[in-house]
XYZ file of C-alpha atoms in Angstrom:
592
model
C 20.894 96.477 29.023
C 20.122 92.970 30.345
C 20.672 91.878 33.929
C 23.568 89.663 32.780
C 25.313 92.611 31.128
C 24.723 94.901 34.128
C 26.060 92.359 36.627
C 29.005 91.408 34.399
C 30.098 95.058 34.192
C 29.835 95.537 37.977
C 31.582 92.243 38.807
C 34.442 93.092 36.443
C 34.749 96.455 38.223
C 34.582 94.748 41.645
C 37.387 92.291 40.781
C 39.523 95.132 39.426
C 39.038 97.267 42.559
C 39.258 94.426 45.111
C 41.988 92.279 43.552
C 43.588 94.574 40.946
C 42.956 92.001 38.205
C 41.004 92.384 34.934
C 38.656 89.568 33.932
C 36.909 89.135 30.594
C 34.205 86.581 31.314
C 31.792 86.080 34.187
C 29.950 82.764 34.368
C 26.308 82.785 35.511
C 23.736 80.073 36.014
C 20.200 79.835 37.376
C 20.074 79.716 41.197
C 19.170 76.265 42.470
C 15.674 76.056 43.940
C 16.894 75.216 47.465
C 18.891 78.471 47.782
C 17.731 82.067 47.948
C 18.698 84.059 44.870
C 17.682 85.115 41.361
C 20.958 84.514 39.577
C 24.165 82.744 40.569
C 27.719 83.706 39.730
C 30.126 80.755 39.504
C 33.238 81.768 41.482
C 35.461 78.737 40.709
C 36.859 80.021 37.351
C 38.339 83.056 39.224
C 40.039 81.120 42.057
C 43.287 80.449 40.205
C 43.733 84.048 39.026
C 42.692 85.615 42.346
C 44.647 83.069 44.457
C 42.064 82.792 47.213
C 39.344 80.751 48.856
C 36.155 80.658 46.696
C 33.880 81.422 49.694
C 35.971 84.466 50.682
C 36.134 85.689 47.080
C 32.341 85.257 46.782
C 31.698 87.187 49.987
C 33.973 90.071 48.966
C 32.306 90.395 45.542
C 28.826 90.050 47.140
C 29.495 92.838 49.653
C 30.805 95.089 46.862
C 27.641 94.487 44.766
C 25.262 95.238 47.672
C 27.140 98.479 48.397
C 27.488 99.673 44.797
C 24.732 98.192 42.651
C 21.106 99.330 43.076
C 19.733 96.137 41.510
C 21.390 93.858 44.118
C 19.404 93.557 47.379
C 21.456 90.844 49.157
C 23.503 87.713 48.547
C 24.625 84.406 50.007
C 27.597 82.176 49.195
C 27.405 78.390 49.011
C 30.769 76.782 48.256
C 32.029 78.407 45.071
C 28.648 79.888 44.123
C 27.577 83.475 44.770
C 23.749 83.555 44.862
C 22.583 87.101 44.118
C 19.140 88.390 45.160
C 17.867 91.086 42.802
C 15.628 93.835 44.209
C 11.891 93.863 43.478
C 12.303 97.433 42.220
C 14.528 96.206 39.384
C 11.895 93.709 38.185
C 9.034 96.212 38.502
C 11.044 98.843 36.599
C 11.942 96.334 33.878
C 8.320 95.207 33.565
C 7.044 98.783 33.272
C 9.571 99.408 30.494
C 8.253 96.522 28.340
C 4.596 96.070 29.302
C 3.279 98.169 26.400
C 5.775 96.840 23.871
C 3.759 94.373 21.803
C 6.831 93.178 19.888
C 9.124 92.798 22.915
C 12.017 90.526 21.926
C 11.753 91.205 18.174
C 14.605 93.162 16.559
C 14.115 95.377 13.487
C 16.704 94.687 10.732
C 19.415 97.329 10.451
C 19.676 99.260 7.171
C 22.332 97.644 4.973
C 22.308 94.376 6.944
C 22.865 91.318 4.715
C 19.773 89.177 4.154
C 19.434 85.430 4.697
C 17.714 83.160 2.177
C 15.951 80.132 3.667
C 15.130 77.246 1.320
C 12.520 74.687 2.311
C 9.880 72.323 0.911
C 11.568 71.658 -2.498
C 9.224 68.834 -3.520
C 9.088 66.584 -6.593
C 6.178 67.253 -8.961
C 5.199 63.591 -9.220
C 3.310 63.226 -5.923
C 1.533 65.182 -3.178
C 3.320 66.538 -0.116
C 3.587 64.019 2.716
C 4.420 63.857 6.434
C 8.161 64.345 5.798
C 7.402 67.501 3.781
C 5.326 68.790 6.685
C 8.327 68.613 9.027
C 10.485 70.243 6.348
C 8.019 73.081 5.698
C 7.338 73.776 9.360
C 11.058 73.840 10.196
C 12.002 76.039 7.233
C 9.143 78.494 7.747
C 9.747 78.751 11.506
C 13.519 79.194 11.175
C 12.885 81.952 8.602
C 10.501 83.727 11.012
C 12.938 83.352 13.938
C 15.877 84.721 11.915
C 13.648 87.634 10.857
C 12.698 88.321 14.511
C 16.393 88.221 15.479
C 17.011 91.267 13.277
C 17.781 90.067 9.754
C 15.973 90.449 6.455
C 14.827 87.053 5.211
C 13.777 85.622 1.837
C 11.879 82.316 1.785
C 12.432 80.182 -1.290
C 12.212 76.668 -2.662
C 13.511 74.745 -5.646
C 10.875 72.582 -7.287
C 12.198 69.308 -8.685
C 10.097 69.327 -11.852
C 12.249 67.293 -14.262
C 13.752 63.813 -14.411
C 12.750 60.205 -14.893
C 10.327 60.215 -11.916
C 8.272 63.008 -13.543
C 8.192 61.085 -16.830
C 6.836 58.008 -15.015
C 3.671 59.903 -13.953
C 3.306 61.408 -17.439
C 3.636 58.032 -19.150
C 1.135 56.341 -16.802
C -1.366 59.186 -17.430
C -0.968 58.733 -21.205
C -1.569 54.975 -20.901
C -4.239 54.754 -18.194
C -5.544 58.301 -17.703
C -8.354 58.401 -20.282
C -7.993 62.189 -20.368
C -8.656 62.626 -16.632
C -8.081 66.108 -15.163
C -8.397 67.556 -11.654
C -11.680 69.162 -12.782
C -13.151 65.947 -14.223
C -12.176 63.830 -11.199
C -12.646 66.409 -8.411
C -9.156 65.499 -7.185
C -6.422 67.970 -6.255
C -3.891 68.026 -9.106
C -0.979 66.774 -7.015
C -3.066 63.802 -5.853
C -4.163 62.924 -9.386
C -0.554 62.966 -10.662
C 0.600 61.014 -7.594
C -1.939 58.289 -8.366
C -0.365 57.818 -11.795
C 3.106 57.583 -10.247
C 1.798 54.675 -8.133
C 0.104 53.230 -11.246
C 3.416 53.300 -13.153
C 5.119 51.399 -10.347
C 2.449 48.673 -10.370
C 2.819 48.228 -14.137
C 6.635 48.271 -13.937
C 6.670 45.584 -11.203
C 4.285 43.431 -13.239
C 6.609 43.646 -16.282
C 9.665 42.782 -14.142
C 7.885 39.664 -12.826
C 6.991 38.594 -16.368
C 10.590 39.030 -17.596
C 11.983 37.099 -14.607
C 9.494 34.304 -15.444
C 10.996 34.278 -18.976
C 14.466 33.629 -17.494
C 15.892 37.142 -17.069
C 17.763 38.091 -13.875
C 16.122 40.753 -11.673
C 18.720 43.368 -12.717
C 18.175 42.574 -16.400
C 14.400 42.681 -15.976
C 14.549 46.109 -14.286
C 16.550 47.499 -17.229
C 14.546 45.805 -20.006
C 10.972 46.377 -18.758
C 9.056 48.247 -21.511
C 7.735 50.889 -19.089
C 11.185 52.024 -17.923
C 12.487 52.111 -21.518
C 9.521 54.287 -22.523
C 10.065 56.614 -19.516
C 13.752 56.975 -20.455
C 12.795 57.806 -24.033
C 10.285 60.379 -22.791
C 13.022 62.046 -20.715
C 15.243 62.260 -23.824
C 12.311 63.712 -25.781
C 11.766 66.294 -23.001
C 15.457 67.261 -23.020
C 15.345 67.576 -26.803
C 12.266 69.835 -26.560
C 9.719 67.564 -28.300
C 6.596 69.818 -28.397
C 3.907 67.291 -27.333
C 6.062 65.998 -24.438
C 6.782 69.566 -23.253
C 3.056 70.403 -23.510
C 2.014 67.400 -21.389
C 4.808 68.152 -18.900
C 3.618 71.764 -18.526
C -0.028 70.708 -18.096
C 0.601 68.026 -15.468
C 3.142 70.153 -13.578
C 0.621 72.996 -13.380
C -1.890 70.598 -11.820
C 0.694 69.763 -9.187
C 1.720 73.407 -8.556
C -1.933 74.331 -7.974
C -2.336 71.418 -5.556
C 0.829 72.358 -3.667
C -0.336 75.963 -3.284
C -3.548 74.778 -1.637
C -1.579 72.604 0.799
C 0.840 75.459 1.630
C -2.098 77.769 2.284
C -3.741 75.228 4.619
C -0.445 74.638 6.399
C 0.134 78.393 6.769
C 3.521 78.647 5.040
C 4.581 80.914 2.187
C 7.459 81.750 -0.161
C 8.959 84.916 -1.632
C 10.465 83.212 -4.684
C 10.430 79.909 -6.559
C 13.218 78.191 -8.483
C 12.521 75.323 -10.889
C 14.968 72.543 -11.619
C 13.876 72.648 -15.266
C 15.363 76.157 -15.386
C 18.390 75.567 -13.165
C 19.694 72.170 -14.296
C 22.030 73.769 -16.834
C 23.255 76.416 -14.375
C 26.735 75.806 -13.073
C 28.220 74.459 -16.303
C 30.019 77.770 -16.927
C 31.267 77.669 -13.322
C 32.918 74.333 -14.124
C 34.925 76.052 -16.849
C 35.941 78.811 -14.417
C 36.973 76.154 -11.861
C 39.089 74.345 -14.475
C 40.884 77.567 -15.409
C 41.612 78.288 -11.731
C 42.911 74.749 -11.146
C 40.135 74.006 -8.621
C 38.629 71.293 -10.866
C 40.475 68.673 -12.913
C 39.542 66.876 -16.143
C 39.918 63.105 -16.445
C 41.004 61.398 -19.719
C 37.352 60.496 -20.485
C 36.395 64.217 -20.382
C 34.589 64.123 -17.034
C 35.384 66.935 -14.560
C 36.131 66.322 -10.856
C 37.196 68.096 -7.706
C 39.593 66.342 -5.342
C 38.596 67.038 -1.719
C 40.629 64.231 -0.109
C 42.977 66.768 1.510
C 39.868 68.207 3.246
C 38.849 64.812 4.628
C 36.193 64.235 1.920
C 36.505 62.368 -1.403
C 36.809 63.018 -5.107
C 33.533 64.409 -6.468
C 32.289 64.555 -10.064
C 30.916 67.938 -11.254
C 30.452 67.175 -14.976
C 29.917 63.792 -16.662
C 32.046 62.681 -19.620
C 29.104 63.372 -21.981
C 29.027 66.996 -20.735
C 25.819 66.677 -18.672
C 25.537 68.245 -15.229
C 25.109 66.347 -11.948
C 23.034 67.561 -8.957
C 26.133 69.123 -7.396
C 26.704 71.272 -10.516
C 23.087 72.428 -10.427
C 23.295 73.339 -6.738
C 26.505 75.314 -7.311
C 24.866 77.216 -10.174
C 21.590 77.798 -8.299
C 23.375 79.211 -5.217
C 25.316 81.656 -7.424
C 22.142 82.589 -9.332
C 20.278 83.377 -6.099
C 22.937 85.862 -5.026
C 22.670 87.475 -8.469
C 18.875 87.642 -8.168
C 18.915 88.974 -4.588
C 22.006 91.153 -4.304
C 21.617 91.700 -0.526
C 21.767 87.963 0.283
C 24.762 87.219 2.495
C 23.898 83.698 3.617
C 21.609 80.745 2.921
C 19.901 78.067 4.989
C 19.028 74.777 3.249
C 16.261 72.793 4.978
C 16.994 69.260 3.769
C 16.904 65.838 5.477
C 20.032 64.428 7.125
C 20.568 61.865 4.347
C 22.043 64.809 2.404
C 24.583 65.843 5.085
C 27.572 64.818 2.945
C 26.218 66.533 -0.187
C 26.039 69.890 1.604
C 29.508 69.551 3.130
C 30.848 69.119 -0.405
C 28.677 71.910 -1.880
C 29.703 74.480 0.739
C 33.384 73.566 0.415
C 33.323 73.859 -3.401
C 31.660 77.294 -3.219
C 34.288 78.379 -0.680
C 37.126 77.150 -2.945
C 35.558 79.034 -5.857
C 36.094 82.197 -3.810
C 32.562 83.301 -2.901
C 32.712 85.240 0.385
C 29.095 84.334 1.245
C 30.036 80.618 1.219
C 31.087 80.998 4.879
C 27.456 81.853 5.730
C 25.810 78.732 4.313
C 24.018 76.375 6.684
C 22.428 72.979 6.195
C 19.378 72.735 8.470
C 19.627 68.960 8.661
C 16.684 67.133 10.194
C 15.772 63.555 11.044
C 13.071 61.415 9.522
C 9.500 61.462 10.852
C 7.849 58.147 11.521
C 4.371 57.190 12.613
C 3.552 54.477 15.145
C 2.552 52.382 12.094
C 6.046 52.522 10.545
C 7.905 53.930 7.514
C 6.360 55.339 4.348
C 6.990 54.594 0.660
C 5.757 56.949 -2.094
C 6.014 54.460 -4.947
C 3.719 52.015 -3.168
C 1.255 54.729 -2.169
C 1.769 54.147 1.555
C 2.836 57.701 2.396
C 0.925 59.768 4.920
C -0.548 62.509 2.770
C -0.088 66.046 4.161
C -3.661 67.150 3.390
C -5.132 63.992 4.930
C -3.023 64.446 8.059
C -4.141 68.077 8.497
C -7.785 67.031 8.064
C -7.286 64.204 10.581
C -5.749 66.626 13.098
C -8.776 68.934 12.789
C -11.139 65.982 13.331
C -9.123 64.776 16.343
C -9.223 68.294 17.837
C -13.001 68.341 17.333
C -13.510 64.979 19.068
C -11.341 65.871 22.069
C -12.820 69.400 22.406
C -16.369 68.005 22.341
C -15.467 65.338 24.895
C -14.050 68.009 27.203
C -17.136 70.207 26.737
C -15.153 73.353 25.868
C -17.533 74.683 23.213
C -20.339 76.464 25.007
C -21.716 79.454 23.103
C -19.883 78.748 19.815
C -21.557 78.958 16.399
C -20.842 76.153 13.908
C -18.511 78.452 11.897
C -16.611 79.458 15.047
C -16.253 75.797 15.991
C -14.833 74.927 12.548
C -12.206 77.696 12.828
C -11.338 76.667 16.390
C -10.930 72.976 15.518
C -8.567 73.859 12.683
C -6.585 76.242 14.943
C -6.240 73.593 17.655
C -5.537 70.718 15.239
C -2.876 72.578 13.257
C -1.420 74.062 16.449
C -1.092 70.551 17.864
C 0.591 69.248 14.707
C 3.043 72.157 14.405
C 3.993 72.305 18.068
C 4.566 68.533 18.288
C 6.820 68.694 15.216
C 8.751 71.774 16.290
C 9.334 71.065 19.992
C 11.776 68.285 19.003
C 15.377 69.212 18.165
C 15.494 69.286 14.325
C 18.472 66.898 14.188
C 16.568 64.127 15.969
C 14.527 61.474 14.245
C 10.992 61.662 15.609
C 7.844 59.638 16.045
C 4.664 61.618 15.364
C 1.663 60.522 17.407
C -1.478 62.449 16.314
C -3.586 61.616 19.413
C -0.796 62.496 21.847
C -0.204 65.833 20.122
C -3.802 67.025 20.726
C -3.690 66.399 24.490
C -4.886 69.436 26.472
C -2.324 68.746 29.197
C 1.471 68.535 29.107
C 3.966 69.880 26.588
C 1.500 70.315 23.700
C 0.175 73.074 21.460
C -3.423 72.870 22.765
C -2.228 73.154 26.400
C -0.412 76.400 25.541
C -3.308 77.685 23.402
C -5.696 76.997 26.291
C -3.521 79.028 28.670
C -3.485 81.911 26.181
C -7.307 81.773 25.955
C -7.511 81.737 29.783
C -5.423 84.943 29.893
C -7.720 86.614 27.325
C -10.682 85.705 29.537
C -8.990 87.483 32.493
C -8.404 90.573 30.336
C -12.050 90.643 29.181
C -13.233 90.547 32.818
C -10.856 93.320 33.977
C -13.292 96.270 34.063
C -10.762 98.887 35.202
C -7.960 101.028 33.766
C -4.877 98.824 33.254
C -2.809 101.384 31.354
C -1.237 103.049 34.418
C 2.274 102.152 35.583
C 2.570 100.712 39.075
C 5.799 101.109 41.035
C 7.044 100.534 44.575
C 5.423 97.093 44.799
C 6.727 94.260 46.911
C 6.514 91.304 44.548
C 5.091 87.884 45.261
C 7.671 85.187 44.468
C 5.441 83.936 41.632
C 5.245 87.406 40.076
C 9.019 87.692 40.164
C 9.507 84.262 38.554
C 7.053 85.160 35.795
C 8.794 88.473 35.023
C 12.143 86.637 34.934
C 10.697 84.196 32.407
C 9.321 86.994 30.168
C 12.697 88.765 30.429
C 14.402 85.763 28.782
C 12.414 86.018 25.538
C 14.806 88.263 23.515
C 17.776 86.039 24.428
C 15.817 82.895 23.482
C 15.016 84.361 20.035
C 18.695 85.146 19.416
C 19.764 81.646 20.564
C 17.089 79.983 18.418
C 18.215 82.007 15.368
C 21.875 81.199 15.971
C 21.131 77.480 16.424
C 18.415 77.322 13.731
C 16.197 75.623 16.308
C 12.452 76.305 16.713
C 12.580 73.749 19.578
C 14.189 76.441 21.769
C 11.189 78.742 21.193
C 8.662 75.917 21.703
C 10.134 74.699 24.969
C 10.647 78.261 26.273
C 6.916 78.892 25.665
C 5.989 75.727 27.564
C 8.154 76.850 30.516
C 6.496 80.291 30.436
C 3.031 78.715 30.421
C 3.893 76.382 33.316
C 5.158 79.411 35.258
C 1.956 81.345 34.481
C -0.284 78.459 35.552
C 1.628 78.172 38.831
C 1.167 81.955 39.324
C -2.550 81.676 38.413
C -3.127 78.916 40.977
C -1.225 80.545 43.843
C -1.895 84.269 43.412
C -5.274 85.984 43.307
C -5.594 88.175 40.200
C -9.069 89.694 39.786
C -9.956 88.768 43.373
C -7.037 90.808 44.814
C -8.281 93.620 47.108
C -5.246 95.913 46.694
C -5.997 97.847 43.489
C -2.322 98.395 42.544
C -1.554 94.702 42.917
C -4.675 93.780 40.935
C -3.751 96.145 38.061
C -0.146 94.904 38.074
C -1.225 91.247 37.936
C -3.592 91.874 35.038
C -0.818 93.748 33.217
C 1.564 90.868 33.895
C -0.996 88.358 32.579
C -1.439 90.481 29.442
C 2.332 90.609 28.883
C 2.585 86.819 29.250
C -0.280 86.368 26.761
C 1.453 88.675 24.306
C 4.728 86.734 24.666
C 2.914 83.418 24.066
C 1.275 84.882 20.956
C 4.600 86.215 19.608
C 6.463 82.975 20.360
C 3.741 80.932 18.634
C 3.828 83.338 15.679
C 7.482 82.327 15.232
C 6.344 78.697 15.095
C 3.577 79.541 12.604
C 0.879 78.706 15.176
C -2.295 80.723 15.773
C -3.770 81.327 19.220
C -7.553 81.362 19.878
C -9.081 84.238 21.867
C -11.295 81.764 23.697
C -11.516 77.999 24.079
């Protein structure tokens, strides 16, 4: 039972005995630095019900707690705030109960608990992954890991957008300008090779538009009449009609891209349990439209198109089937969601990691699924995130000005190498060990910088700033972890014994309090779908440890019990850093 729960129970009992009134909630907050106390109860909400002076009420409850609760050593009242001092014995006892628990804070899923499916990445197969995909992948992967640690079974999935006019553009450009090039013949990753042809198509298309405008066409006319776009549209029709040579080329080029993506995912340290392909799902949902029509949820217009009217729900009228009988994205998404629950029968909720430009789409999707009567529709969540920009500005795929994910990861490793060498932190490392360390630091910097920001916020990514060894950065936290491992290696005595009856240094107490918060932080992060809560908790823990390290002697302590306890405490902090970073997909080096 947590300290909050223990105190709540005792305060409820105190109010009942002292004032003969039952209360449901007790409000706590952190004690302000200028007052003595470990936790503060806010008295003001009780004043009206208890009809008394807040200071008197606080004193009466404080006296009751000191007399009846072992954990409470003393108290003081400031205005309407009851500052409660918790005994050292409570913190020592708590620490001894968790010090050997290497997964402290993680909850094992209960048997029969509904699973959560987390969708992320979901790229197009006409270009490599870029900076925006990195934020998407890191958020989706981390949220999946956090939900898993909070006690739920999780499936990670993605839907690959492998059909449509944009795919045909790359295929057409390869046919025209590719001269039979392959990833093997060029030495290029498949996704990069295909992406180059997407850029090539755009150059050709723009050239044709300019020529048509010069012949007197308007820009709109030129865009529609350019030979390249007409050919791409024809290729899409051929694909939909199953023309063998078009399907063969599509399969070949898509496989190049899939192989390239897998390499990027591996380097980034993310993974998936299942894959869905738009080429397989784009017809899903059409039978659901029929069901919706029969139930009166959808309505058919005179031209044969099918709509749902959501104006009564504050949204608009949305098309779910075109007049020619073809599906729209919404229809596909309805069908895919239903298919996933069929494929994974224990799924009771889904998280969609998609940029905030799709906020409206997901409002509509979730509402339609709810109206169709699916009970799991109440457990759908859009993990909406803001755009990532670089100091140099926005990115455009068609023009080839995107920041490539692989290039960025390589740049981060190089930056980590430069800074590490400048700081002289590499004594005694072999070249192989250095290479692993640079990658660990570089990727840790990238991931932490991305994940410490609230997902909903737009963000500016600054590569140099992210690899700083001081401040709220991944390398700063990794360095503290490595420092702790160094302490543990030097501790040449038995640290497995339990120490009790200690009088704690203020810094020890603060550190234990910070470790104690970890399970609650995991639950909050899962509930809010926010890795930022884990990242910033870890930074606070590390700051607290560094303050402890500077002010309290650890291995130099003469009292053996205190020395053992401080090493144990350092080990527990290191373990918590490692577990928190695991939830962010970040590795920690044993030495730096």
